[in-house]
Tab-separated table of C-alpha atoms and ligand atoms in Angstrom:
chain	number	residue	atom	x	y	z
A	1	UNK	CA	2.446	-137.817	-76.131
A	2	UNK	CA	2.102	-135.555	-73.036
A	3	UNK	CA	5.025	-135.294	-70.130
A	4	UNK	CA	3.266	-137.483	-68.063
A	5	UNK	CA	2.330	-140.345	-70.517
A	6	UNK	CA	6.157	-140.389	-71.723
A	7	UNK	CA	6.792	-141.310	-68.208
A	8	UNK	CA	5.925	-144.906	-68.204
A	9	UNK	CA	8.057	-145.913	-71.177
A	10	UNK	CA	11.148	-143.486	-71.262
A	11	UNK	CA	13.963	-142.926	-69.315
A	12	UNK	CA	14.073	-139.771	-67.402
A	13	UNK	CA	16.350	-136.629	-68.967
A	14	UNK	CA	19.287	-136.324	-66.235
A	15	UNK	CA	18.961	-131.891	-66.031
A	16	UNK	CA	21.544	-129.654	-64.577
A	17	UNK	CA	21.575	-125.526	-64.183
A	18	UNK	CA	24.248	-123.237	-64.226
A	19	UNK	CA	23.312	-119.534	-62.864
A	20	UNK	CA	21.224	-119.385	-59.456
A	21	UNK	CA	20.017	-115.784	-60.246
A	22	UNK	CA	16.119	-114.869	-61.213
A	23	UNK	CA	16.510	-116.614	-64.684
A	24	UNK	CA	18.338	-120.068	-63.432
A	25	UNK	CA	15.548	-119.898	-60.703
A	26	UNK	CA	12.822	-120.288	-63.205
A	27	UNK	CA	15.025	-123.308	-65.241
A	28	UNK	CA	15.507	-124.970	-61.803
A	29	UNK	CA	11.664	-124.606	-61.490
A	30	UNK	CA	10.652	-126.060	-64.650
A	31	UNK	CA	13.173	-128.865	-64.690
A	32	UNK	CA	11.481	-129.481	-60.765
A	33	UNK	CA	8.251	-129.978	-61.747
A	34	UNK	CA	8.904	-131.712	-65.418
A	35	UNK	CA	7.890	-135.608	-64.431
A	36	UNK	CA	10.190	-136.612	-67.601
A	37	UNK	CA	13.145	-135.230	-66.186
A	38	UNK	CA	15.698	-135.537	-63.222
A	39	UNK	CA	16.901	-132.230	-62.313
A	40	UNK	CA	20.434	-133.560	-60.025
A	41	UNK	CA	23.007	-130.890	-60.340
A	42	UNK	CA	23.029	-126.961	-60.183
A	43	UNK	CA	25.775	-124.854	-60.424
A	44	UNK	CA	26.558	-121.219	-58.843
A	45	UNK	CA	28.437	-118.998	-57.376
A	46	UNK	CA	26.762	-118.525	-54.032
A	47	UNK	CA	27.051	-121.099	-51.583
A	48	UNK	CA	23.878	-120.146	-49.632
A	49	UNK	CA	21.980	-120.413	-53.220
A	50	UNK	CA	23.313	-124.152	-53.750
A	51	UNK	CA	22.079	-124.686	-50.328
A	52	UNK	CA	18.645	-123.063	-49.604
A	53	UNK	CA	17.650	-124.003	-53.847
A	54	UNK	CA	19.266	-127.792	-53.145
A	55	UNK	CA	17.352	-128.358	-50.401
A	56	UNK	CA	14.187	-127.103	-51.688
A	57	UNK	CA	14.019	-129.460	-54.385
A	58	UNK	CA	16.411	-132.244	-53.318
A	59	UNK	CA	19.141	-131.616	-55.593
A	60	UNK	CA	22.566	-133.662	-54.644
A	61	UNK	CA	24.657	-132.111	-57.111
A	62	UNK	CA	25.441	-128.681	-55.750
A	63	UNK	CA	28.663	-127.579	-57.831
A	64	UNK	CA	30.493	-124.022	-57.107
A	65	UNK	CA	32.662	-125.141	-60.157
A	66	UNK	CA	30.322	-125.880	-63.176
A	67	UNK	CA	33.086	-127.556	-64.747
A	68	UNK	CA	33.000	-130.208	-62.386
A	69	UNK	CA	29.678	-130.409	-62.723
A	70	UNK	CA	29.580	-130.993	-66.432
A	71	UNK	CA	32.786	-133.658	-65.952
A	72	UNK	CA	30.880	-135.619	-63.419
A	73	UNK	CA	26.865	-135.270	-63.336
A	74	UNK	CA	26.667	-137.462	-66.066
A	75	UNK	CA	23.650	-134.721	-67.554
A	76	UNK	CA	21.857	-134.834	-70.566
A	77	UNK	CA	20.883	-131.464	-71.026
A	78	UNK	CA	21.893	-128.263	-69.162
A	79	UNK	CA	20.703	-125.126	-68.864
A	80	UNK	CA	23.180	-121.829	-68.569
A	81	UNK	CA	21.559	-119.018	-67.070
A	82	UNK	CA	25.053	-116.808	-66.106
A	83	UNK	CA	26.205	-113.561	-67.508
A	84	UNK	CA	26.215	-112.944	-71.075
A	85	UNK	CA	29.316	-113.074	-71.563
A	86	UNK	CA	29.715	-116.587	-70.197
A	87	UNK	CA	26.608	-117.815	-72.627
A	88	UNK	CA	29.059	-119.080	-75.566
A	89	UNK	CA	32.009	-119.960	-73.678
A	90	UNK	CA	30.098	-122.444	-71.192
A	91	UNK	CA	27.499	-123.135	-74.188
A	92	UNK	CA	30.197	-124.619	-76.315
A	93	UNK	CA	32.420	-126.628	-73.404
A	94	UNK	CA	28.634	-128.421	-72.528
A	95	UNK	CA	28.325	-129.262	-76.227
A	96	UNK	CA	31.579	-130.549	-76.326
A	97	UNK	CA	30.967	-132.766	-73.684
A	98	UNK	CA	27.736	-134.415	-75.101
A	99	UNK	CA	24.702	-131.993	-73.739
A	100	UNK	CA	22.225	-130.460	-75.304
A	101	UNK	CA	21.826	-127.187	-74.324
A	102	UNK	CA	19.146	-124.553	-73.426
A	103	UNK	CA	20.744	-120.802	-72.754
A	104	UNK	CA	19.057	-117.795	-71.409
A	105	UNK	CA	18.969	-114.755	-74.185
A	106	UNK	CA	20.522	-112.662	-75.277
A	107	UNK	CA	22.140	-115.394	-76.775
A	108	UNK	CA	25.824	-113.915	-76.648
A	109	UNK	CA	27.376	-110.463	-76.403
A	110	UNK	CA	27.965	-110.577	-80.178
A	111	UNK	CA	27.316	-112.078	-83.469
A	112	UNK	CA	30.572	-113.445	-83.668
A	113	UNK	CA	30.407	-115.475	-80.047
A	114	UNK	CA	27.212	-116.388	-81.124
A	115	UNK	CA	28.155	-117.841	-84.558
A	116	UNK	CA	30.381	-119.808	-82.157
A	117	UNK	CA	27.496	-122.061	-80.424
A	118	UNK	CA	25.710	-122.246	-83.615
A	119	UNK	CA	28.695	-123.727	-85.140
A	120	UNK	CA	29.801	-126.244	-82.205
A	121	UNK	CA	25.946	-127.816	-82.046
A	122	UNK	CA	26.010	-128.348	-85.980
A	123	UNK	CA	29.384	-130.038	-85.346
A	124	UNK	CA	28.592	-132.097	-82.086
A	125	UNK	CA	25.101	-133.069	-83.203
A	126	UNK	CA	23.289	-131.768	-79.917
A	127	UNK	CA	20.116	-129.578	-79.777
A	128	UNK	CA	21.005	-125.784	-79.125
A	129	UNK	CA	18.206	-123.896	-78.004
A	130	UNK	CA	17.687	-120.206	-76.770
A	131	UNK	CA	14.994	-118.751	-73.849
A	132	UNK	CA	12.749	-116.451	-75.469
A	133	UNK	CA	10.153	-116.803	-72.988
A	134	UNK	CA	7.540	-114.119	-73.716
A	135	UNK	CA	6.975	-116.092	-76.627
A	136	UNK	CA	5.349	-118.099	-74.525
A	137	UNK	CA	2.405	-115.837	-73.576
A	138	UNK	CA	-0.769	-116.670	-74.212
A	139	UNK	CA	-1.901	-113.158	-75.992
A	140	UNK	CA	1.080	-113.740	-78.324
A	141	UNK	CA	0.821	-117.445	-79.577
A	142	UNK	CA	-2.897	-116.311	-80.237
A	143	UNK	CA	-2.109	-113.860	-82.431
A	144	UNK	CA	0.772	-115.694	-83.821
A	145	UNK	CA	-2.264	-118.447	-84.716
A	146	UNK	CA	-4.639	-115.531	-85.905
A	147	UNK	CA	-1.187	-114.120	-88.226
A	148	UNK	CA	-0.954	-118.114	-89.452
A	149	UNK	CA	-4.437	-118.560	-90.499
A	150	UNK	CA	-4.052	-115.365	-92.837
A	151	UNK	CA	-5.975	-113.188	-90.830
A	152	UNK	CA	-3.759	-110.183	-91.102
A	153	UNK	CA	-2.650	-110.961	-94.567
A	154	UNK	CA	0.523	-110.091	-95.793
A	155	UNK	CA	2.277	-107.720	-92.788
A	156	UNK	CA	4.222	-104.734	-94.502
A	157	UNK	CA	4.997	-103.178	-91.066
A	158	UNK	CA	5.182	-103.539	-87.339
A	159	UNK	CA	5.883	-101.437	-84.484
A	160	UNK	CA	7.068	-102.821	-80.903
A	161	UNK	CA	8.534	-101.497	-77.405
A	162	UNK	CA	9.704	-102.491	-74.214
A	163	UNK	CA	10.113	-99.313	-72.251
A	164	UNK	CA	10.998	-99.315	-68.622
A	165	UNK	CA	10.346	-96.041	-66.487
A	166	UNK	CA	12.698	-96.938	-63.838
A	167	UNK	CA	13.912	-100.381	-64.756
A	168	UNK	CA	17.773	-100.103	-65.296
A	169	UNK	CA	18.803	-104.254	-63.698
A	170	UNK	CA	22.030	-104.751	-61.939
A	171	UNK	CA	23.196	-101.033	-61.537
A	172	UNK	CA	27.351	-102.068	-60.524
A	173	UNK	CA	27.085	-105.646	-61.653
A	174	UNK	CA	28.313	-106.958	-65.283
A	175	UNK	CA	24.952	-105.673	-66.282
A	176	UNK	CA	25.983	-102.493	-67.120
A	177	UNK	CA	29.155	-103.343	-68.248
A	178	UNK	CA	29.991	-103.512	-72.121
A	179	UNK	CA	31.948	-106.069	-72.589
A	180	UNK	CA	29.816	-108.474	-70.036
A	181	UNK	CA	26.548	-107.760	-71.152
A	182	UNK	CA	27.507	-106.778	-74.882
A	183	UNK	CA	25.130	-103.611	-74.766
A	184	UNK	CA	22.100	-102.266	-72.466
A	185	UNK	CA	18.382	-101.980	-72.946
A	186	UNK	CA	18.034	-102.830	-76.203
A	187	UNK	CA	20.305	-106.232	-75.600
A	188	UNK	CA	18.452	-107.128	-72.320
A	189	UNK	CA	14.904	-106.845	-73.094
A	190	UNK	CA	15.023	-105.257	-76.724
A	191	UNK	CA	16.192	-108.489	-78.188
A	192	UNK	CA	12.357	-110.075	-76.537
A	193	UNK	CA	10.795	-107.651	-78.497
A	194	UNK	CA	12.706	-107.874	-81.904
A	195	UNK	CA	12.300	-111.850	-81.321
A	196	UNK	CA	8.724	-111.603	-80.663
A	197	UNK	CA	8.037	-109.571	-83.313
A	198	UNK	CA	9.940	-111.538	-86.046
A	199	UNK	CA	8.335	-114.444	-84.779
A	200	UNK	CA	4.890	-112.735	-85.067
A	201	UNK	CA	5.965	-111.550	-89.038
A	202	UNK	CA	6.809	-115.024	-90.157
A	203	UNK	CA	10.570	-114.779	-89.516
A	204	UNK	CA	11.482	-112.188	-92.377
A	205	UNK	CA	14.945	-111.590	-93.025
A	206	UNK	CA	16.191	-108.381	-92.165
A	207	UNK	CA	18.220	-106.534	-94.767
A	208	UNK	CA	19.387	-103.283	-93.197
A	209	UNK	CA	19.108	-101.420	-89.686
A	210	UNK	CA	19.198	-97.949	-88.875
A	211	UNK	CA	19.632	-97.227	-84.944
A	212	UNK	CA	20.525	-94.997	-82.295
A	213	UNK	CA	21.769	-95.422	-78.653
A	214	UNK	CA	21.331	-92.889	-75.555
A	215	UNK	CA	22.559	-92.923	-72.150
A	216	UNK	CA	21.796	-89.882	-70.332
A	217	UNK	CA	20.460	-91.476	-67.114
A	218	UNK	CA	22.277	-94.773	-66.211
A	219	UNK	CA	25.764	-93.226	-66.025
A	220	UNK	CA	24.173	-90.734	-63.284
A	221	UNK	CA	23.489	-93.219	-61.503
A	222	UNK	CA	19.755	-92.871	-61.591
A	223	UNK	CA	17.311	-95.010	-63.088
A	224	UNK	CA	18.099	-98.224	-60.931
A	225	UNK	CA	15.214	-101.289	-60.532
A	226	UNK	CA	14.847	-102.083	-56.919
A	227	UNK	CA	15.086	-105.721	-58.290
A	228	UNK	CA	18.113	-107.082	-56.737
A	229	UNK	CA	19.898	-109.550	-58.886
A	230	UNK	CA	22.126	-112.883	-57.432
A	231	UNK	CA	25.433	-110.701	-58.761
A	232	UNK	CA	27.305	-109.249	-56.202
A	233	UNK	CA	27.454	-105.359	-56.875
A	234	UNK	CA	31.480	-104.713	-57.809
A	235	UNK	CA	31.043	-100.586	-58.903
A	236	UNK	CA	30.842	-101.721	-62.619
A	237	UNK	CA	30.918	-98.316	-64.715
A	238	UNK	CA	27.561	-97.650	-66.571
A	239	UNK	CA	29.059	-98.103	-70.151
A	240	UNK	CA	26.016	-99.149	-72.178
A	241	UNK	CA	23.123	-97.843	-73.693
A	242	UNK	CA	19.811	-97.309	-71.246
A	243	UNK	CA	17.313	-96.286	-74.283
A	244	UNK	CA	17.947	-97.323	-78.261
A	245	UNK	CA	15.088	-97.270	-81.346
A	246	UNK	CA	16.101	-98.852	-84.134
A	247	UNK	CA	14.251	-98.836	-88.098
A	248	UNK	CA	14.426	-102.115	-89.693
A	249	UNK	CA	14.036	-103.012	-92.882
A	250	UNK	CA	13.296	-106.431	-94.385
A	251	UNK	CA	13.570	-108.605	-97.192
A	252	UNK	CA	10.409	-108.187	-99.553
A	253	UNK	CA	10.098	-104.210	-98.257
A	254	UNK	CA	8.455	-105.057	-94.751
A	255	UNK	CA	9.932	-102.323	-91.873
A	256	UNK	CA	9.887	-102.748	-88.180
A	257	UNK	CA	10.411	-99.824	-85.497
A	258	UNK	CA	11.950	-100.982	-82.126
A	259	UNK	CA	11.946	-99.136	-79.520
A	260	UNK	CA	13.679	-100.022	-75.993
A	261	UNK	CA	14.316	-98.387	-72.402
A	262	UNK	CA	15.604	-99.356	-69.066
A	263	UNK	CA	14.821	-96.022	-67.651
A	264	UNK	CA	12.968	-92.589	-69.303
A	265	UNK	CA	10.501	-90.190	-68.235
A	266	UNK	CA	7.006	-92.052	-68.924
A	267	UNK	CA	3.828	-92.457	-66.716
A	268	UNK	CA	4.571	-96.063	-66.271
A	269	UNK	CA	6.093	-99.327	-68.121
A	270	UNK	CA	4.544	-100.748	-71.811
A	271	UNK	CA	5.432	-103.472	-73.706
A	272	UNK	CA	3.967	-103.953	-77.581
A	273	UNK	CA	3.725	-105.017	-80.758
A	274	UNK	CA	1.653	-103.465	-83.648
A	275	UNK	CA	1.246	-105.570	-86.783
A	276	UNK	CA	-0.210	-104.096	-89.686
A	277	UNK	CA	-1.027	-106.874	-92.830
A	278	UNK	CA	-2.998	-106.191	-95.708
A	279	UNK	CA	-6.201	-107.860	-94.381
A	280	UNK	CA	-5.764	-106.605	-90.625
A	281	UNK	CA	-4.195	-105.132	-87.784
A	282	UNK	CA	-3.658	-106.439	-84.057
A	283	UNK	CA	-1.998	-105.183	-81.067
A	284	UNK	CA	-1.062	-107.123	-78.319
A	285	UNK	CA	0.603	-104.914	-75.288
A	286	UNK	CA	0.612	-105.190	-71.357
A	287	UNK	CA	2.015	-102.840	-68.299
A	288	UNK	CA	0.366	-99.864	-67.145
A	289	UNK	CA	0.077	-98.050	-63.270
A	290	UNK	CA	0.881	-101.532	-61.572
A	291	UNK	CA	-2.188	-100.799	-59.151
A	292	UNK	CA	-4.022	-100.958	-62.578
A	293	UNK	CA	-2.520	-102.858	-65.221
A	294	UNK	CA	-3.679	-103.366	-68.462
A	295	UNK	CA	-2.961	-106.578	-70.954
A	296	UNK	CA	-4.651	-106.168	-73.985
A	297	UNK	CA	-4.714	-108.231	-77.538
A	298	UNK	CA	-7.404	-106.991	-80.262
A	299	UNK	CA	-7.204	-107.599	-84.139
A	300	UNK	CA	-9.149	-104.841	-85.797
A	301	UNK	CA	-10.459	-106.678	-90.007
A	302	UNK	CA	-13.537	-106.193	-92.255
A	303	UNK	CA	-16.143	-108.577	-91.710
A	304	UNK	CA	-18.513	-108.735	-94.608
A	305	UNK	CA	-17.314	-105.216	-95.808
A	306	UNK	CA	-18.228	-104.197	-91.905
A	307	UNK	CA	-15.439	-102.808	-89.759
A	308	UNK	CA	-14.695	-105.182	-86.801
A	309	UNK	CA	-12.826	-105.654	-83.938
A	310	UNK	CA	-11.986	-109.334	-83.115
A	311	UNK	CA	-11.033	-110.539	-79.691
A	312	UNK	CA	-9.014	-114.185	-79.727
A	313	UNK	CA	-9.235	-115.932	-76.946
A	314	UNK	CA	-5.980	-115.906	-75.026
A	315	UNK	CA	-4.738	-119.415	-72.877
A	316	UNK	CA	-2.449	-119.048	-70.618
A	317	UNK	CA	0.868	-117.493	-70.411
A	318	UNK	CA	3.662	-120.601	-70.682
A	319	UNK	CA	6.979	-118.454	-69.425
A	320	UNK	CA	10.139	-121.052	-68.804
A	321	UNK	CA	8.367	-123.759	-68.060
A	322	UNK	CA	6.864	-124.000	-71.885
A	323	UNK	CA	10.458	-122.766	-73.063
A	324	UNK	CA	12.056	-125.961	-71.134
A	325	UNK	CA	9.470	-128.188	-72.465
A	326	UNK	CA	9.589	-126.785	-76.307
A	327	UNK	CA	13.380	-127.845	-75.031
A	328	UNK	CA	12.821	-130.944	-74.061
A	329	UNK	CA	11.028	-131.762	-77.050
A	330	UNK	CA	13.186	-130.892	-79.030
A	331	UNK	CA	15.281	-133.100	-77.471
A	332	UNK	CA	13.669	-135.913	-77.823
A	333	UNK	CA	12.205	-135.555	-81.396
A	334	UNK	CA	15.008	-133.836	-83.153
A	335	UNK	CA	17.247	-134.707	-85.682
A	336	UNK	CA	21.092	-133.991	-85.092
A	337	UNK	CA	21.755	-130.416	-86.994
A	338	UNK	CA	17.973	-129.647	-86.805
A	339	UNK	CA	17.569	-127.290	-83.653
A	340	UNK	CA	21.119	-125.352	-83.500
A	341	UNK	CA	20.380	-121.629	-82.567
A	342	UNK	CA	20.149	-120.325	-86.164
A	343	UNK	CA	17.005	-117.907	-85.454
A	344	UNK	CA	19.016	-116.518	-82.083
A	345	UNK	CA	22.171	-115.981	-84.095
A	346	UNK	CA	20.270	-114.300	-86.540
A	347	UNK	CA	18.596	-111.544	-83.639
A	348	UNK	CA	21.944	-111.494	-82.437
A	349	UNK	CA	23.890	-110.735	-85.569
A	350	UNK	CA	20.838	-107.769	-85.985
A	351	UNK	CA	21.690	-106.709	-82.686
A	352	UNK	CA	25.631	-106.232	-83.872
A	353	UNK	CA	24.126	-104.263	-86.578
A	354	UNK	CA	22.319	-101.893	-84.393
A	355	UNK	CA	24.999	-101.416	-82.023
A	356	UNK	CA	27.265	-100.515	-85.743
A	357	UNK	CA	24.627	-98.639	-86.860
A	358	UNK	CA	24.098	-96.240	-84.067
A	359	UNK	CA	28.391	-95.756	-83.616
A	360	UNK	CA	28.818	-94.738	-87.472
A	361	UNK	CA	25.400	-92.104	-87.413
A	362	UNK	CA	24.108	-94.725	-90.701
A	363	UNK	CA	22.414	-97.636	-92.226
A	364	UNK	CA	24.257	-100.418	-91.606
A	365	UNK	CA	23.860	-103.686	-94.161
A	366	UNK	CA	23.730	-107.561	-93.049
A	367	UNK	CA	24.050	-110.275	-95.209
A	368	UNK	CA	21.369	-112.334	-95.611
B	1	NAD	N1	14.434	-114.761	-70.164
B	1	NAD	C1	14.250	-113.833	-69.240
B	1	NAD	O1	13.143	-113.343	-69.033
B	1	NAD	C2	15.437	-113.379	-68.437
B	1	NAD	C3	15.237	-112.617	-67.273
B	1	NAD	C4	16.367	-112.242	-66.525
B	1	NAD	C5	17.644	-112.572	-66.985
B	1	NAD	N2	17.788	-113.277	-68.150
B	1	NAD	C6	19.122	-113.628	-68.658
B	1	NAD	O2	19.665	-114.658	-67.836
B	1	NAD	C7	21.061	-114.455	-67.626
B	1	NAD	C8	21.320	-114.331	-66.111
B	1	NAD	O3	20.568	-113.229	-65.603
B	1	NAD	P1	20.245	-113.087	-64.040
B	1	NAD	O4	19.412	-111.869	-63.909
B	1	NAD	O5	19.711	-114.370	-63.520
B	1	NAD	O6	21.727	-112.812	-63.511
B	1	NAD	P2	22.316	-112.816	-62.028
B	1	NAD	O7	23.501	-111.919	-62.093
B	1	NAD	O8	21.254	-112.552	-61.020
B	1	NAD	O9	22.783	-114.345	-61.813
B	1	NAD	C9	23.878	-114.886	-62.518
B	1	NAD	C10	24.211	-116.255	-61.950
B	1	NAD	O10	25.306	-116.797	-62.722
B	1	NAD	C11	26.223	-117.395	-61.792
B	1	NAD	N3	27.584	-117.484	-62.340
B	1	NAD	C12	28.383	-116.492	-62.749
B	1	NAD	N4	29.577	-116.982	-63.128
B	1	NAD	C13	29.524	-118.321	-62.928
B	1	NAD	C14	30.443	-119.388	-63.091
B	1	NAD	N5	31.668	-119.191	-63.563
B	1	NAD	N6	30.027	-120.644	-62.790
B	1	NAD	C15	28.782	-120.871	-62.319
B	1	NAD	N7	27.870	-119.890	-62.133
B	1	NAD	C16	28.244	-118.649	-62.425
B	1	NAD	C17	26.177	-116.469	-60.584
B	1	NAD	O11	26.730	-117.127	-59.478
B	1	NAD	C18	24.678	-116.224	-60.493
B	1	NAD	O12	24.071	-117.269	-59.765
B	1	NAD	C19	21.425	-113.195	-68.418
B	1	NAD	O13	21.944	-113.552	-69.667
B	1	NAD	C20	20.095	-112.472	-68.587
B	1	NAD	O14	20.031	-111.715	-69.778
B	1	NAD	C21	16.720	-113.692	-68.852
C-alpha cells in the first residue's frame, strides 16, 4: 500500500518534532510532505525557529517546553532531534507517555543510556526507531541488494571512512563537549559508517575492538565547519576526539577497519566502504574537490572465469524522508516488542568499546 493509497481508509498519524536544528529540519520536512501524517506540534528552543518553521508549514503547536508538548499534542509519534545527551532522557519520557518514537543517531552518549530506550520500548510496547539516513542512499541499498543476492559471497573483510578535511560541527556548542555529545568524530559521523557497513555485512556481531583516539587540532581551535548549527555557541572546551580508526573483529573471523575525521590534512572530504566476499568486491564512496565531486559504486566478480567490473544501477538517494517513512511503517505494521532499537544499541555499545579501547592502549571484549 503506498502513502497516498493509505490515505483514503486510515486515519492520519498526529507527528510532532523536538530539535529545530539541521536534523529536526529534515524530520519537520518529511513529516510536511507525508500525506498519511499530520505534522501539529514542534518543539525548540528558539523562538524565531517555532515561528519562521510554524509558519512555513502551518504548524499550531509551537512548544518552547517539549514537555508540554508531549502532555498536550495528543501525538502519535515524535521525533527528537536535540543534543545527544537529551536522546534517552526525552526518548524514554515520550515512550512513557504512549509515542512511538524516531531519534536522530548517535543513538545516546553511551551504551548504558542507550540500553535505557531499548528497555522502556520493550516495556511500553511502542516502536523505537533510530535515523541512520545514509542508509538510505541509493548507491548503498544497491549494493546492499547485489550483497543479498550472493554476489559478493561470503564478506571476510571491509574497510570504511568518513574523513572530513575541515569539518569539525559546533566548535563551542555541546558538540564538542564530552559528556553532551558522548565523544567526537567517530560518534558523530563514525557511527554512519560502522552502521552502514554492518548493515552492508549482514549485521555480524562484533566480538572485540581495537581503537585509538587523536585530538591534535580541535582543541586549537582550528578545524571548524563554516556550517552553523541552531546551538547557541557557549565556549564549550574541545574535550573529544576529532580523528579515531578503530579494527574490528567479528563473530565467524570477519574484520572491519573504521576510520573517522572531523578535521586532518587531506586534499578534500571521502566517505567509503570496501567489501571484500569470497565471490566479489564493491566499493561504494562519494566526496571529492566539491567543484568536482565524485560518487562512485562498482562491484569488481568473475564472469564466466572473465574478470569483470559490474555497475548496479543506483535509484535515488532516500535521506530522512525514507528514514521517516521506514518509521512510519513500522508503525503501522509492527508488532509491540518488534522494532525497539536493538541494532542502534548494539553500534552504540561498540562505540563504548572503542572509546574503552583507545583509553586502556588494548583490545577491548563485548559480549555478544
Ligand atoms: N542523521 C544526520 O545526518 C544528522 C545530521 C546532523 C545532526 N544529527 C544529529 O541530530 C541531533 C541534533 O543535531 P543538530 O545538528 O540538529 O543540533 P543543533 O544544535 O543545531 O540543534 C539542536 C536543537 O535541539 C533543541 N533543544 C535543545 N534542548 C532542548 C529542549 N530541552 N527542548 C526542546 N528542544 C531542545 C535546540 O533548541 C535546537 O533546536 C544530534 O544528535 C546529531 O548527532 C544527525
Amino acid at each position: 500500500m503506498t502513502a497516498t493509497d493509505r490515505t483514503a481508509d486510515t486515519p492520519k498519524l498526529r507527528a510532532g518534532v523536538i530539535g529545530l536544528g539541521w536534523a529536526g529540519r529534515q524530520h519537520i520536512d518529511a513529516y510536511a510532505t507525508d500525506p498519511t501524517v499530520d505534522l501539529v506540534a514542534i518543539s525548540g528552543k528558539e523562538q524565531h525557529l517555532l515561528d519562521q518553521l510554524g509558519d512555513q508549514h502551518g504548524i499550531e503547536g509551537r512548544y518552547p517546553d517539549y514537555t508540554t508538548m508531549l502532555a498536550e499534542a495528543h501525538l502519535d509519534v515524535v521525533s527528537i532531534a536535540t543534543p545527544t545527551f537529551l536522546h534517552a532522557p526525552m526518548t524514554v519520557q515520550a515512550l512513557e507517555a504512549g509515542l512511538h518514537v524516531l531519534c536522530e543517531k548517535p543513538m545516546a552518549e553511551t551504551g548504558q543510556a542507550a540500553a535505557t530506550m531499548v528497555e522502556t520500548a520493550r516495556r511500553t510496547g511502542k516502536v523505537l526507531d533510530i535515523a541512520f539516513n545514509h542508509r538510505q542512499r541509493g548507491d548503498v541499498t544497491a549494493l546492499r541488494e547485489v550483497v543479498e543476492s550472493g554476489g559478493l559471497g561470503e564478506i571476510y573483510y571491509a574497510k570504511t571512512g568518513w574523513l572530513r578535511r575541515k569539518g569539525i560541527p559546533g566548535m563551542g556548542t555541546w558538540f564538542t563537549s564530552a559528556a553532551s555529545a558522548g565523544g567526537g568524530a567517530l560518534m558523530d559521523i563514525g557511527v554512519h559508517m560502522l552502521d552502514m557497513s554492518l548493515h552492508l555485512m549482514g549485521e555480524p556481531k562484533v566480538t572485540a575492538v581495537s581503537a585509538a583516539t587523536h585530538a591534535p587540532v580541535g582543541p586549537r581551535g582550528r578545524g571548524g565547519s563554516s556550517f552553523q548549527t541552531s546551538s547557541a555557541v557557549e565556549d564549550v572546551p574541545f574535550e573529544v576526539e576529532d580523528l579515531a580508526s578503530a579494527f574490528l573483529r567479528m563473530e565467524g573471523g570477519g574484520t572491519l577497519l573504521l576510520e573517522t575525521s572531523w578535521a586532518q590534512w587531506i586534499p578534500y572530504d571521502q566517505v567509503y566502504v570496501t567489501l571484500y566476499g569470497s565471490e566479489g568486491g564493491a566499493s561504494v564512496e562519494w566526496g571529492g574537490d566539491p567543484r568536482h565531486p565524485y560518487q562512485r559504486l562498482n562491484v569488481w566478480t568473475e564472469v564466466q572465469g572473465l574478470p569483470a567490473e559490474l555497475r548496479p544501477e543506483v535509484g535515488e538517494h532516500g535521506k530522512h524522508a525514507a528514514a521517516v517513512a521506514n518509521f512510519l511503517e513500522k508503525v503501522r505494521t509492527g508488532e509491540p516488542g518488534q522494532h525497539v532499537g536493538v541494532e542502534a544499541l548494539r553500534r552504540a555499545r561498540i562505540l563504548d568499546a572503542c572509546y574503552a579501547s583507545a583509553k586502556q592502549g588494548g583490545e577491548v571484549a563485548l559480549e555478544l
